[in-house]
Amino acid sequence: MKILGLDVGQKTIGVAISDALHFTAQGIETIKWDEEDYSTINNRFAELISQYEVSKIVVGLPKNMNGTIGERGEASERFAQYLEEQFELPVVLWDERLTTMAAERVLIDADMSRKKRKKVIDKMAAVMILQSYLDAKR
């Protein structure tokens, strides 16, 4: 069984998946969605959960640098609760502070153009969130 990692934004969700032994995370895709209507992701998430035999979901929790939860963090908490109820899988919130900036740095260091970075940044952030979770659980 694999673990799905998510970087949830207002317009897109970066998606990553673990290997079966929970050692590595790899990016799958970036899903466009309507944050005002969670059901817009139901079909795609059901497909991903089935296709990858997902047993758990890790959702990035964007905390403020002082550790408090702001508006985006609260939105992630609400979405995580929705996923848990909708798909009947355990959902873990994982501190994602600085993952988007770290993902951006990796892509810049790889000499990727700004246009290409924009297309993959959320997926890369999801990989970093999930990999951080996997590393901490070893």
Coordinates of C-alpha atoms in Angstrom, one line a residue:
M1 CA 0.0 0.0 0.0
K2 CA 1.3 3.4 -0.9
I3 CA 1.0 6.9 0.5
L4 CA -0.4 9.9 -1.4
G5 CA 1.3 13.3 -0.7
L6 CA -0.5 16.5 -1.5
D7 CA 0.5 20.2 -1.7
V8 CA -2.9 21.9 -1.7
G9 CA -3.2 25.4 -3.1
Q10 CA -6.1 27.6 -4.0
K11 CA -6.2 26.6 -7.6
T12 CA -4.0 23.5 -7.9
I13 CA -3.1 20.4 -5.9
G14 CA 0.4 18.9 -6.4
V15 CA 0.3 15.1 -6.1
A16 CA 3.1 12.7 -5.2
I17 CA 3.1 9.0 -4.4
S18 CA 5.4 6.8 -2.3
D19 CA 6.8 3.5 -3.4
A20 CA 5.3 0.4 -1.7
L21 CA 8.1 0.2 0.9
H22 CA 7.6 3.9 1.8
F23 CA 11.3 4.9 1.0
T24 CA 10.8 7.4 -1.8
A25 CA 8.3 9.9 -3.2
Q26 CA 7.8 10.7 -6.8
G27 CA 5.6 13.4 -8.4
I28 CA 2.5 12.3 -10.4
E29 CA 0.7 15.4 -11.5
T30 CA -0.8 18.8 -10.7
I31 CA -4.6 18.9 -10.5
K32 CA -6.5 22.0 -11.2
W33 CA -9.5 22.4 -8.9
D34 CA -12.1 24.7 -7.5
E35 CA -11.4 25.3 -3.8
E36 CA -15.0 26.4 -3.3
D37 CA -16.3 23.0 -4.4
Y38 CA -14.3 20.1 -3.0
S39 CA -16.3 17.6 -5.0
T40 CA -14.5 18.8 -8.2
I41 CA -11.6 16.4 -7.2
N42 CA -13.7 13.4 -6.2
N43 CA -13.4 11.4 -9.5
R44 CA -9.7 12.0 -10.0
F45 CA -8.8 11.2 -6.4
A46 CA -10.9 8.0 -6.5
E47 CA -8.9 7.0 -9.6
L48 CA -5.6 7.8 -8.0
I49 CA -6.4 6.0 -4.8
S50 CA -7.5 2.9 -6.7
Q51 CA -4.7 3.0 -9.3
Y52 CA -1.9 3.4 -6.7
E53 CA -3.5 1.3 -4.0
V54 CA -3.3 4.2 -1.5
S55 CA -3.6 3.4 2.2
K56 CA -2.9 6.9 3.6
I57 CA -2.9 10.5 2.5
V58 CA -0.4 13.2 3.7
V59 CA -1.5 16.8 3.3
G60 CA 0.9 19.6 3.6
L61 CA 0.1 22.0 6.4
P62 CA 1.3 25.5 5.7
K63 CA 2.2 26.9 9.1
N64 CA 3.5 30.4 9.8
M65 CA 7.2 30.6 10.6
N66 CA 6.3 31.0 14.3
G67 CA 4.4 27.7 14.2
T68 CA 0.9 29.1 14.3
I69 CA -1.8 28.1 11.8
G70 CA -3.0 30.9 9.5
E71 CA -5.8 31.0 6.9
R72 CA -4.1 28.7 4.4
G73 CA -3.4 26.2 7.2
E74 CA -7.0 26.2 8.2
A75 CA -8.0 25.6 4.6
S76 CA -5.7 22.6 4.5
E77 CA -7.1 21.3 7.7
R78 CA -10.7 21.5 6.3
F79 CA -9.6 19.8 3.1
A80 CA -7.8 17.0 5.0
Q81 CA -11.0 16.4 7.0
Y82 CA -13.0 16.3 3.8
L83 CA -10.6 13.7 2.3
E84 CA -10.7 11.5 5.4
E85 CA -14.5 11.5 5.4
Q86 CA -15.0 11.2 1.6
F87 CA -12.4 8.4 0.9
E88 CA -12.4 6.7 4.3
L89 CA -8.6 6.8 4.6
P90 CA -6.3 8.1 7.3
V91 CA -5.1 11.6 6.5
V92 CA -2.0 13.1 8.2
L93 CA -1.3 16.8 8.2
W94 CA 2.4 17.4 7.7
D95 CA 4.3 20.7 8.3
E96 CA 5.2 22.0 4.9
R97 CA 7.0 25.2 5.9
L98 CA 9.5 26.3 3.2
T99 CA 8.8 23.3 0.9
T100 CA 7.6 25.4 -2.0
M101 CA 10.6 27.7 -1.7
A102 CA 12.9 24.6 -1.5
A103 CA 11.2 23.1 -4.6
E104 CA 11.7 26.4 -6.4
R105 CA 15.4 26.4 -5.5
V106 CA 15.9 22.8 -6.8
L107 CA 14.2 23.7 -10.1
I108 CA 16.2 26.9 -10.4
D109 CA 19.4 25.0 -9.7
A110 CA 18.4 22.6 -12.4
D111 CA 18.3 25.6 -14.8
M112 CA 14.6 25.2 -15.5
S113 CA 12.9 28.2 -17.1
R114 CA 10.3 30.1 -15.1
K115 CA 7.5 29.0 -17.4
K116 CA 8.4 25.3 -16.9
R117 CA 8.9 25.8 -13.2
K118 CA 5.3 27.1 -12.9
K119 CA 4.0 23.9 -14.4
V120 CA 5.8 21.6 -12.0
I121 CA 6.3 23.5 -8.7
D122 CA 3.2 22.2 -6.9
K123 CA 4.1 18.6 -7.9
M124 CA 7.7 19.1 -6.7
A125 CA 6.4 20.6 -3.4
A126 CA 4.2 17.5 -2.9
V127 CA 7.2 15.3 -3.4
M128 CA 9.1 17.2 -0.8
I129 CA 6.2 17.1 1.7
L130 CA 5.8 13.4 1.2
Q131 CA 9.6 12.6 1.3
S132 CA 9.9 14.6 4.5
Y133 CA 7.1 12.6 6.0
L134 CA 8.6 9.3 4.9
D135 CA 12.1 10.2 6.2
A136 CA 10.7 11.1 9.6
K137 CA 8.9 7.8 9.9
R138 CA 12.0 5.6 9.4

